[in-house]
XYZ file of C-alpha atoms in Angstrom:
658
model
C 101.516 85.243 -242.742
C 98.737 85.901 -244.952
C 100.118 87.561 -248.119
C 96.921 89.655 -248.477
C 97.808 91.365 -245.212
C 100.546 93.135 -246.834
C 99.889 96.863 -247.344
C 101.765 99.764 -249.153
C 104.529 100.959 -246.818
C 104.754 97.922 -244.599
C 107.931 96.864 -245.969
C 109.362 100.373 -245.639
C 108.375 100.348 -242.002
C 109.928 97.058 -241.572
C 113.341 98.453 -242.976
C 113.225 101.349 -240.465
C 112.718 99.061 -237.601
C 115.686 96.772 -238.856
C 118.001 100.029 -239.220
C 117.032 101.124 -235.684
C 117.573 97.715 -234.240
C 121.120 97.287 -235.913
C 122.361 100.613 -234.587
C 126.072 100.543 -234.709
C 126.259 97.357 -236.784
C 128.768 98.624 -239.195
C 131.274 98.491 -236.548
C 133.588 95.441 -236.406
C 132.252 92.892 -233.839
C 133.229 89.672 -232.164
C 133.202 86.489 -234.092
C 129.704 85.504 -233.031
C 126.782 84.459 -235.300
C 123.593 86.830 -235.440
C 120.776 84.830 -236.807
C 119.527 85.745 -240.354
C 115.859 86.951 -240.562
C 113.486 85.268 -242.963
C 111.518 87.878 -244.490
C 110.230 86.978 -247.928
C 106.594 87.657 -247.469
C 107.112 90.683 -245.346
C 109.412 92.178 -248.246
C 106.914 91.321 -250.874
C 108.349 88.114 -252.495
C 105.288 85.936 -252.457
C 105.813 82.959 -254.690
C 104.714 79.472 -253.803
C 106.781 76.571 -255.094
C 105.238 73.459 -256.670
C 105.066 70.268 -254.725
C 107.522 67.389 -254.292
C 107.442 65.005 -256.331
C 107.752 67.599 -258.983
C 104.877 68.205 -261.434
C 107.107 70.106 -263.662
C 110.678 69.695 -264.714
C 113.007 67.802 -262.543
C 115.483 68.162 -259.912
C 114.524 71.550 -258.577
C 114.198 74.944 -260.285
C 116.151 77.954 -261.040
C 116.489 81.014 -258.534
C 118.482 84.166 -258.703
C 119.179 87.856 -258.972
C 119.863 90.421 -261.802
C 119.583 94.229 -262.121
C 116.859 93.834 -264.660
C 115.935 97.650 -264.918
C 119.544 98.864 -264.594
C 119.046 101.089 -261.562
C 121.708 99.621 -259.392
C 119.914 97.132 -257.145
C 119.254 93.317 -257.745
C 115.785 92.143 -258.780
C 114.695 88.566 -258.414
C 113.838 85.923 -260.849
C 112.011 82.756 -259.731
C 111.046 79.432 -261.346
C 108.858 76.555 -259.809
C 105.436 77.801 -259.366
C 102.924 75.020 -259.729
C 101.209 76.872 -262.683
C 104.598 77.453 -264.380
C 104.738 81.239 -264.265
C 108.131 83.047 -263.900
C 108.266 85.182 -260.839
C 109.851 88.685 -261.689
C 110.266 91.099 -258.670
C 111.420 94.533 -258.702
C 113.719 95.656 -255.706
C 112.973 99.282 -254.521
C 116.801 99.720 -253.513
C 116.005 98.988 -249.924
C 115.245 95.139 -250.171
C 111.442 95.575 -250.631
C 109.813 93.983 -253.776
C 107.069 94.449 -256.228
C 105.717 91.596 -258.082
C 106.278 92.286 -261.852
C 105.265 88.865 -263.037
C 101.837 89.725 -264.431
C 102.358 91.492 -267.965
C 106.071 90.675 -268.180
C 105.627 88.986 -271.550
C 107.447 85.816 -270.358
C 105.147 82.634 -271.181
C 104.244 80.032 -268.761
C 106.973 77.509 -268.833
C 105.807 73.886 -269.013
C 108.790 72.041 -267.956
C 111.415 74.490 -266.466
C 114.909 73.738 -265.103
C 117.042 76.894 -264.714
C 118.200 80.131 -266.270
C 121.221 82.352 -266.878
C 121.394 86.254 -267.273
C 123.509 87.951 -269.713
C 123.237 91.257 -271.852
C 123.722 89.883 -275.305
C 123.427 92.975 -277.198
C 125.180 95.679 -275.060
C 122.104 97.824 -274.066
C 122.692 97.423 -270.400
C 119.724 95.372 -269.919
C 120.385 91.728 -269.177
C 118.493 89.035 -271.158
C 116.961 85.752 -269.759
C 117.744 82.522 -271.137
C 115.491 79.619 -269.734
C 116.163 75.870 -270.082
C 113.282 73.268 -269.964
C 113.592 69.586 -269.826
C 111.042 68.372 -272.633
C 109.737 71.606 -274.266
C 112.710 73.518 -275.670
C 114.695 76.450 -274.263
C 113.754 80.068 -274.471
C 115.566 83.419 -274.769
C 113.788 86.560 -273.758
C 114.921 89.963 -274.577
C 114.849 92.624 -271.965
C 112.778 95.404 -273.396
C 113.153 97.487 -270.350
C 110.487 98.434 -267.764
C 110.279 94.694 -266.908
C 108.925 93.938 -270.160
C 110.334 90.978 -272.288
C 109.919 89.654 -275.666
C 110.645 85.866 -276.905
C 113.481 86.059 -279.499
C 114.371 82.250 -279.409
C 113.735 81.488 -283.098
C 115.465 84.641 -284.439
C 118.499 84.212 -282.297
C 118.870 80.452 -283.138
C 119.262 79.198 -279.649
C 116.068 77.085 -278.990
C 117.811 73.796 -278.208
C 115.252 71.327 -277.480
C 116.863 69.898 -274.360
C 116.711 67.966 -272.175
C 118.144 71.274 -270.741
C 119.425 71.972 -267.378
C 122.173 74.490 -266.534
C 123.217 77.386 -268.731
C 125.937 79.968 -268.591
C 127.120 83.016 -270.539
C 130.797 83.761 -271.318
C 132.802 85.382 -274.100
C 135.070 82.449 -275.087
C 136.323 83.911 -278.346
C 137.223 87.453 -276.982
C 135.011 89.410 -279.304
C 133.285 91.188 -276.469
C 130.099 89.443 -277.121
C 128.477 87.054 -274.655
C 128.463 83.254 -275.943
C 126.240 80.701 -274.510
C 126.757 77.055 -273.116
C 123.924 74.850 -272.427
C 124.255 71.490 -270.367
C 121.941 68.719 -271.409
C 121.065 65.742 -269.256
C 121.112 63.279 -272.152
C 118.696 60.337 -271.941
C 116.334 61.803 -269.156
C 113.683 62.310 -271.770
C 113.044 59.217 -274.257
C 114.736 59.824 -277.501
C 117.421 62.173 -276.203
C 120.055 59.388 -275.620
C 123.527 60.661 -276.651
C 121.989 64.224 -276.952
C 125.124 66.457 -276.669
C 125.403 69.865 -275.038
C 125.399 73.033 -276.922
C 127.726 76.052 -277.486
C 126.375 78.969 -279.262
C 128.629 81.780 -280.400
C 127.261 85.274 -280.439
C 127.519 86.895 -283.750
C 126.216 90.218 -282.749
C 122.805 91.778 -283.915
C 120.887 89.150 -281.833
C 122.217 86.227 -283.939
C 124.145 83.071 -282.527
C 125.627 79.979 -284.257
C 126.130 76.612 -283.100
C 129.913 75.795 -282.766
C 129.590 72.940 -280.309
C 131.400 70.469 -282.620
C 134.100 72.924 -283.834
C 134.951 73.870 -280.214
C 135.018 70.178 -279.136
C 132.474 70.507 -276.391
C 129.911 68.147 -277.720
C 129.916 66.314 -274.457
C 127.318 63.554 -274.228
C 127.115 62.987 -270.494
C 124.292 63.497 -268.065
C 125.097 67.295 -268.018
C 124.010 69.198 -265.002
C 125.803 72.523 -264.842
C 128.779 74.215 -266.602
C 130.643 77.369 -265.603
C 132.986 79.761 -267.485
C 135.878 80.417 -265.355
C 139.568 81.503 -266.051
C 141.039 78.697 -263.875
C 144.636 79.289 -265.319
C 144.589 83.054 -265.028
C 145.574 83.641 -268.613
C 142.906 86.144 -269.376
C 140.224 83.929 -271.203
C 137.460 81.935 -269.803
C 137.765 78.155 -269.520
C 134.779 75.701 -269.225
C 134.289 73.149 -266.451
C 131.228 70.770 -266.852
C 129.462 68.693 -264.125
C 128.211 65.284 -265.187
C 125.935 63.239 -263.202
C 126.737 59.472 -262.935
C 130.306 59.800 -264.142
C 131.382 56.664 -262.531
C 128.581 54.515 -264.015
C 127.900 52.691 -267.207
C 127.175 53.072 -269.992
C 128.668 56.414 -270.580
C 131.456 56.587 -267.486
C 131.475 60.348 -268.432
C 133.320 62.125 -265.635
C 133.320 65.922 -265.038
C 135.018 67.751 -267.868
C 137.572 70.566 -268.120
C 138.265 72.564 -271.408
C 141.157 74.908 -271.390
C 140.768 78.011 -273.759
C 143.808 78.503 -275.995
C 143.223 81.700 -277.771
C 139.538 80.951 -278.640
C 139.783 77.359 -279.186
C 138.603 75.162 -276.292
C 140.667 72.138 -275.628
C 139.870 69.299 -273.333
C 142.333 68.913 -270.584
C 140.305 66.873 -268.152
C 142.577 63.949 -267.781
C 145.274 64.855 -265.393
C 143.650 67.925 -264.271
C 142.540 66.748 -260.917
C 138.944 67.971 -261.375
C 137.813 64.810 -263.589
C 136.402 62.574 -261.038
C 133.299 60.488 -261.797
C 130.278 60.466 -259.408
C 126.729 61.862 -258.935
C 127.914 65.257 -259.745
C 125.293 68.122 -259.608
C 125.759 71.685 -258.712
C 129.056 73.678 -259.014
C 130.246 76.278 -256.513
C 133.080 78.377 -258.199
C 135.154 80.985 -256.252
C 138.436 81.397 -254.296
C 137.614 79.460 -251.331
C 141.277 79.262 -249.689
C 142.356 82.775 -250.551
C 145.211 81.979 -252.811
C 143.934 84.233 -255.634
C 142.484 81.316 -257.863
C 139.178 80.027 -258.562
C 138.260 76.753 -256.818
C 135.451 74.185 -257.543
C 133.046 72.400 -255.150
C 130.580 69.924 -256.459
C 127.622 68.333 -254.847
C 126.804 64.719 -254.898
C 124.662 61.780 -253.648
C 125.241 60.344 -250.271
C 124.895 56.539 -249.324
C 127.497 55.010 -251.305
C 131.296 54.541 -250.998
C 132.310 57.898 -252.744
C 129.152 59.762 -251.595
C 131.189 63.058 -250.455
C 131.180 66.289 -251.994
C 134.658 66.920 -253.525
C 136.402 70.222 -252.983
C 138.956 70.883 -255.994
C 141.381 73.488 -254.825
C 143.331 75.247 -257.626
C 146.979 75.112 -256.819
C 148.231 76.545 -260.147
C 150.562 73.616 -260.329
C 150.405 70.245 -262.002
C 147.744 69.060 -261.605
C 145.901 72.249 -261.317
C 143.318 70.957 -259.015
C 143.837 68.787 -255.849
C 140.765 67.279 -254.097
C 140.779 68.592 -250.496
C 137.261 68.255 -249.095
C 138.329 66.233 -245.824
C 141.164 68.817 -245.114
C 138.765 71.801 -245.429
C 136.106 69.955 -243.414
C 133.332 70.218 -246.144
C 133.321 66.440 -247.539
C 129.685 66.687 -246.382
C 128.152 63.193 -246.766
C 124.632 64.433 -247.511
C 122.800 64.397 -250.615
C 123.010 68.010 -251.892
C 122.406 69.951 -254.879
C 123.114 73.815 -254.878
C 126.139 75.208 -253.364
C 127.582 78.705 -253.050
C 130.909 80.288 -251.981
C 130.183 83.716 -250.526
C 131.424 85.632 -247.353
C 128.524 85.370 -245.209
C 130.076 87.211 -242.293
C 132.325 89.746 -244.015
C 135.358 88.517 -242.394
C 137.393 88.402 -245.602
C 137.213 84.731 -246.335
C 134.650 82.869 -248.435
C 132.188 80.596 -246.713
C 130.077 77.659 -248.196
C 126.370 77.265 -248.324
C 125.002 73.752 -249.392
C 121.431 72.941 -250.236
C 120.656 69.398 -248.765
C 117.752 67.658 -250.473
C 115.888 66.257 -247.510
C 117.850 67.578 -244.468
C 118.397 71.152 -242.987
C 120.813 72.973 -245.305
C 124.562 73.865 -244.240
C 126.576 76.856 -243.961
C 130.330 76.254 -243.436
C 132.252 79.140 -242.115
C 135.996 79.464 -242.779
C 136.983 82.188 -240.556
C 140.084 80.576 -238.879
C 141.028 78.911 -241.955
C 140.430 74.869 -242.646
C 138.732 72.835 -241.323
C 135.620 74.986 -241.521
C 132.900 75.139 -239.079
C 129.416 74.320 -239.930
C 126.907 76.848 -238.485
C 123.703 76.682 -240.450
C 121.514 76.318 -237.380
C 123.190 79.310 -235.506
C 123.005 81.614 -238.559
C 119.435 80.478 -239.028
C 119.867 80.064 -242.778
C 118.778 76.350 -242.971
C 115.814 76.833 -245.306
C 114.546 73.464 -244.085
C 110.971 73.875 -245.127
C 110.186 71.606 -248.182
C 112.732 70.047 -250.212
C 115.770 72.027 -250.896
C 117.702 72.240 -254.246
C 118.493 75.835 -255.080
C 119.850 79.235 -253.569
C 121.252 82.389 -254.804
C 122.942 85.355 -252.955
C 122.810 89.313 -253.364
C 122.669 92.194 -251.310
C 119.140 92.984 -251.602
C 118.906 95.756 -248.777
C 122.107 97.511 -249.849
C 123.673 97.295 -246.362
C 126.878 95.772 -247.186
C 126.292 92.026 -246.741
C 125.081 89.188 -248.762
C 121.379 87.995 -248.207
C 120.278 84.406 -249.217
C 117.314 83.461 -251.365
C 116.133 79.687 -251.186
C 113.184 78.116 -253.277
C 112.428 74.867 -251.611
C 109.711 72.790 -253.047
C 106.245 72.965 -251.457
C 106.717 76.294 -249.723
C 106.969 79.910 -250.233
C 110.538 80.949 -251.322
C 112.589 82.093 -248.443
C 114.628 85.284 -248.156
C 117.191 85.216 -245.597
C 118.391 88.887 -244.469
C 121.859 88.791 -243.195
C 122.616 90.706 -239.896
C 126.069 89.046 -239.077
C 127.815 90.668 -242.032
C 126.759 94.309 -240.968
C 129.212 93.994 -237.948
C 132.299 94.243 -240.297
C 133.674 96.252 -243.147
C 132.781 95.409 -246.853
C 133.423 96.806 -250.360
C 131.484 96.251 -253.608
C 132.582 96.534 -257.097
C 130.726 97.088 -260.506
C 132.781 96.623 -263.756
C 132.170 98.605 -266.963
C 132.763 96.238 -269.830
C 133.978 96.586 -273.439
C 131.936 96.248 -276.755
C 128.584 94.596 -276.176
C 129.858 92.870 -272.923
C 128.982 96.042 -270.945
C 128.397 93.974 -267.677
C 132.017 92.856 -267.995
C 130.929 89.043 -267.626
C 134.299 87.185 -267.383
C 136.098 90.076 -265.588
C 138.002 89.343 -262.543
C 139.648 91.313 -259.699
C 142.218 90.391 -256.905
C 142.186 92.339 -253.721
C 145.192 92.601 -251.406
C 144.014 93.408 -247.839
C 146.956 93.191 -245.560
C 148.384 89.644 -245.889
C 144.955 88.380 -247.335
C 144.234 87.926 -250.984
C 140.591 87.730 -252.587
C 139.889 86.754 -256.082
C 136.471 87.600 -257.660
C 134.998 86.739 -261.067
C 131.782 87.951 -262.628
C 130.044 84.741 -263.516
C 126.784 84.846 -265.609
C 125.022 81.476 -264.638
C 126.747 78.090 -263.856
C 127.841 78.998 -260.455
C 125.824 76.919 -258.061
C 122.813 75.059 -259.342
C 120.297 76.222 -261.959
C 120.804 79.590 -260.241
C 122.399 83.153 -260.777
C 124.052 85.244 -258.116
C 124.266 89.025 -258.314
C 126.863 90.125 -261.008
C 128.160 92.946 -258.333
C 131.376 91.699 -256.931
C 131.111 91.706 -252.981
C 134.068 91.500 -250.519
C 134.175 91.331 -246.798
C 137.020 93.281 -245.327
C 136.733 92.286 -241.723
C 138.373 95.180 -239.774
C 140.215 96.809 -242.770
C 138.979 100.314 -243.793
C 140.248 100.069 -247.263
C 141.628 97.734 -249.970
C 145.485 98.009 -250.074
C 145.713 97.174 -253.898
C 143.057 95.999 -256.382
C 144.310 94.406 -259.731
C 141.592 94.402 -262.379
C 141.410 92.450 -265.436
C 138.611 92.935 -268.031
C 137.317 89.992 -270.046
C 139.850 88.906 -272.464
C 142.828 89.769 -270.036
C 143.529 93.152 -271.353
C 143.242 95.884 -270.475
C 144.156 95.733 -266.926
C 144.548 98.388 -263.997
C 145.891 98.496 -260.522
C 143.987 100.475 -257.849
C 145.225 101.428 -254.349
C 143.552 102.674 -251.232
C 139.887 102.077 -252.140
C 137.820 102.765 -249.024
C 135.498 100.437 -247.458
C 131.653 100.728 -247.170
C 131.006 101.802 -250.613
C 130.183 100.327 -254.205
C 132.928 101.278 -256.405
C 132.669 101.296 -260.484
C 135.668 99.964 -262.220
C 136.439 101.706 -265.554
C 138.571 100.360 -268.402
C 141.357 102.827 -269.356
C 139.603 103.695 -272.379
C 136.697 105.214 -270.318
C 138.978 107.436 -268.061
C 137.904 111.135 -268.075
C 134.671 110.231 -270.062
C 132.033 110.769 -267.332
C 129.058 110.465 -269.610
C 130.256 107.527 -271.691
C 129.868 109.723 -274.758
C 133.168 108.587 -276.321
C 134.711 112.312 -276.420
C 136.151 114.082 -273.353
C 135.044 117.716 -273.432
C 133.737 120.484 -271.270
C 130.933 118.550 -269.708
C 133.370 116.020 -268.444
C 135.714 118.747 -267.139
C 132.678 119.935 -264.915
C 132.589 116.539 -263.374
C 136.373 116.416 -262.848
C 136.342 119.885 -261.123
C 133.492 118.649 -258.895
C 135.647 115.676 -257.825
C 138.909 117.514 -257.511
C 140.453 117.559 -253.956
C 136.955 116.941 -252.564
C 137.238 113.477 -251.217
C 137.093 110.460 -253.275
C 133.568 109.233 -253.740
C 131.671 107.075 -255.902
C 130.861 108.807 -259.206
C 134.552 110.085 -259.396
C 136.191 106.693 -260.329
C 136.496 107.642 -264.113
C 138.650 110.684 -263.111
C 141.108 108.621 -261.106
C 143.783 108.257 -263.948
C 146.644 106.950 -261.536
C 144.280 104.883 -259.589
C 145.209 106.035 -256.055
C 141.693 106.983 -254.864
C 142.156 110.565 -254.934
C 141.550 113.167 -257.666
C 144.420 115.671 -257.763
C 146.808 117.423 -260.160
C 148.396 114.262 -261.350
C 144.992 113.080 -262.571
C 144.549 116.571 -264.260
C 147.454 115.742 -266.408
C 145.770 112.460 -267.528
C 142.526 114.355 -268.135
C 144.177 117.005 -270.417
C 145.943 114.293 -272.284
C 142.539 113.034 -273.374
C 140.630 116.173 -273.526
C 139.211 116.521 -277.145
C 138.415 120.334 -277.239
C 140.802 123.109 -277.877
C 143.009 124.221 -275.056
C 143.212 128.049 -274.497
C 145.006 130.608 -272.508
C 142.601 133.378 -273.014
C 144.267 135.740 -270.377
C 147.835 135.104 -271.521
C 148.997 134.194 -267.977
C 150.855 131.086 -269.277
C 148.416 128.713 -267.815
C 145.398 126.956 -269.728
C 142.144 128.081 -268.745
C 141.054 124.691 -267.617
C 143.736 124.882 -264.783
C 142.728 128.409 -263.912
C 139.216 127.417 -263.361
C 140.025 124.194 -261.601
C 142.357 125.976 -259.067
C 140.015 128.884 -258.625
C 136.430 128.287 -259.474
C 135.700 131.963 -259.190
C 137.334 132.607 -262.529
C 134.108 131.172 -264.081
C 131.299 132.478 -261.921
C 128.709 131.821 -264.456
C 129.716 128.189 -264.981
C 130.054 128.436 -268.695
C 133.323 126.810 -268.914
C 135.095 129.984 -270.137
C 136.863 132.543 -267.818
C 134.564 135.454 -267.181
C 137.210 137.914 -268.250
C 137.417 136.280 -271.524
C 133.594 136.326 -272.083
C 133.544 140.133 -271.142
C 135.732 140.737 -274.243
C 133.468 138.862 -276.604
C 135.701 135.869 -276.522
C 132.866 133.247 -276.057
C 134.836 130.120 -276.828
C 137.865 131.235 -274.845
C 140.345 131.002 -277.436
C 141.951 134.434 -276.615
C 140.410 136.372 -279.635
C 137.076 137.170 -280.936
C 136.247 135.586 -284.235
C 133.900 133.316 -286.367
C 133.148 130.683 -283.628
C 132.261 133.415 -281.183
C 129.901 134.824 -283.788
C 128.349 131.340 -284.235
C 128.072 130.789 -280.653
C 126.188 134.272 -280.452
C 123.665 133.098 -283.133
C 123.065 129.751 -281.254
C 122.130 131.829 -278.093
C 119.991 134.342 -279.889
C 116.879 135.292 -277.904
C 115.780 135.819 -274.438
C 118.050 134.629 -271.749
C 116.377 132.107 -269.323
C 118.100 133.447 -266.408
C 120.144 136.542 -265.493
C 123.696 136.014 -265.984
C 123.056 132.770 -267.873
C 123.905 133.974 -271.426
C 127.616 134.704 -271.986
C 126.574 136.207 -275.395
C 124.402 138.824 -273.676
C 127.132 141.411 -273.960
C 125.078 144.308 -273.198
C 123.499 142.520 -270.145
C 119.892 143.314 -271.303
C 118.596 139.981 -270.858
C 118.310 139.352 -274.572
C 120.930 138.201 -277.207
C 120.223 140.435 -280.046
C 121.270 143.053 -282.743
C 123.124 145.184 -280.058
C 125.140 142.145 -278.905
C 126.070 141.304 -282.495
C 127.240 144.810 -283.213
C 129.240 144.877 -279.961
C 130.833 141.540 -280.965
C 131.753 143.006 -284.398
C 133.585 145.923 -282.637
C 135.567 143.554 -280.533
C 136.560 141.313 -283.513
C 140.346 140.243 -283.816
């Protein structure tokens, strides 16, 4: 398709056609594969990848998703164009995109590798960290409006490479995102024994190099590293993929560091995950449904151990057991990227693998192990060009995960998932603590009948040079709700248990300190009560999650007790009926017909603050409302009902004093 043929509205028409075609797709369906639809150009994602062999960088380029404008949908970031420009595409919420690359402020990258996404300063807008092979890495601050500024030098994270994968995680538990960078030492002359880098976030946009102090100064051929809480003790651990781990001169196998209260300790030997091979990408996720994160690493085929190992996390000793043959994913094909995700929403993670020269693979685990390879049937092969990288997100907000693939020598491909729409789903956003507002490192464990699903929020490192959406997505098959959801915020505490969360919605998970505080202002007051009242007994829906104090997916009087316990304003019983005014108004909204937050009977007596008497605070409230009322009945201080708060109202209030 000629990209110039795209016209305004065309994507919207396409979306409408798809909706009409899907019909009752949200209903559970039989275990059949509906082919995905490749629609990158039709949806506005026009980004031509450079040729193979590569003229920039080496071993593929980064691809991924992040909500760059904080509007609730995943935008696209792409590397690998022949001219080195970074692709930034804005999602309109329906999976149609506008190219925001021109004028973004992001420089041309002369030797790009990958990127990671993380909000380093807690403003809700994620920053972008780009790795480069020969030219030094770059950190761009997200200024809003798809504008970015280079803060590399000021932040102190301009490692000169040869950079490959990067990932954000809060290893020291201070609610600020730290940064790990994997270097492929020796790839560039003069970089032999170039170690990886760990930068600790000091706040205020500043980082310090703590690589040696944290014993993570690995000098292997580093490709990727992922922060994951493999031992479920509440802090993130670090797993590193090293290429050529079985070969001289380094013999540097994959490495595992356990986090012991903020100090990283190398526990590779005896972990079961420290094999030496041509290790490239890492898929991290719960593949066998036991509530623990597993690891899958890609490899080069054509030699004795040229299979892709699957390290299942048993929680025992050793914690990981290589299980690729048992799971049917040993995959003797040279491959790079890999992703665990629930393609068909049946409640079990599947596995997508980028094959370098052959059609890509999709392993379905619907009936347990061994998996079934269905890449051709699902039409997610992405076999145009040379395939290194992919990422997933629900771009069109229809409840299933779509796939973005950036093969060399072709336009990027966006595969729109149809199969997942035939089954139930649920999604979660987590509100973080401190500067880690996107809760990177948080995790949930869902119980749906006899099934268990674990999901972690991973910022970089999960796949190959890519970034998957930070929103946690789960397929539920035919289940209409999650029976129980156990939630752990980064650092392990606080935690919550929620029950009965309905399917078919994106739920926001609030830490205990945010309960009752609808606007995030830090104080629970009358404005928050108005939100509580709107949610009360009205059917649980997104937007009411922070009012669910007992976590049972209903807003009722039990939650009201919790709300009152954190309510900051004075509690009054102005009519002396033995019941606080908030409860009067909650049970009978007609008590406060003018919506002022004070029972109307109290206002009629000049008691503007509802404390049961007329005094100095009522006088001050009257003065603050002085002047013409904007609408009839909108001014409780208009005691004479003449549409103006003035001297006669002042005299009336004096007569009511006491």
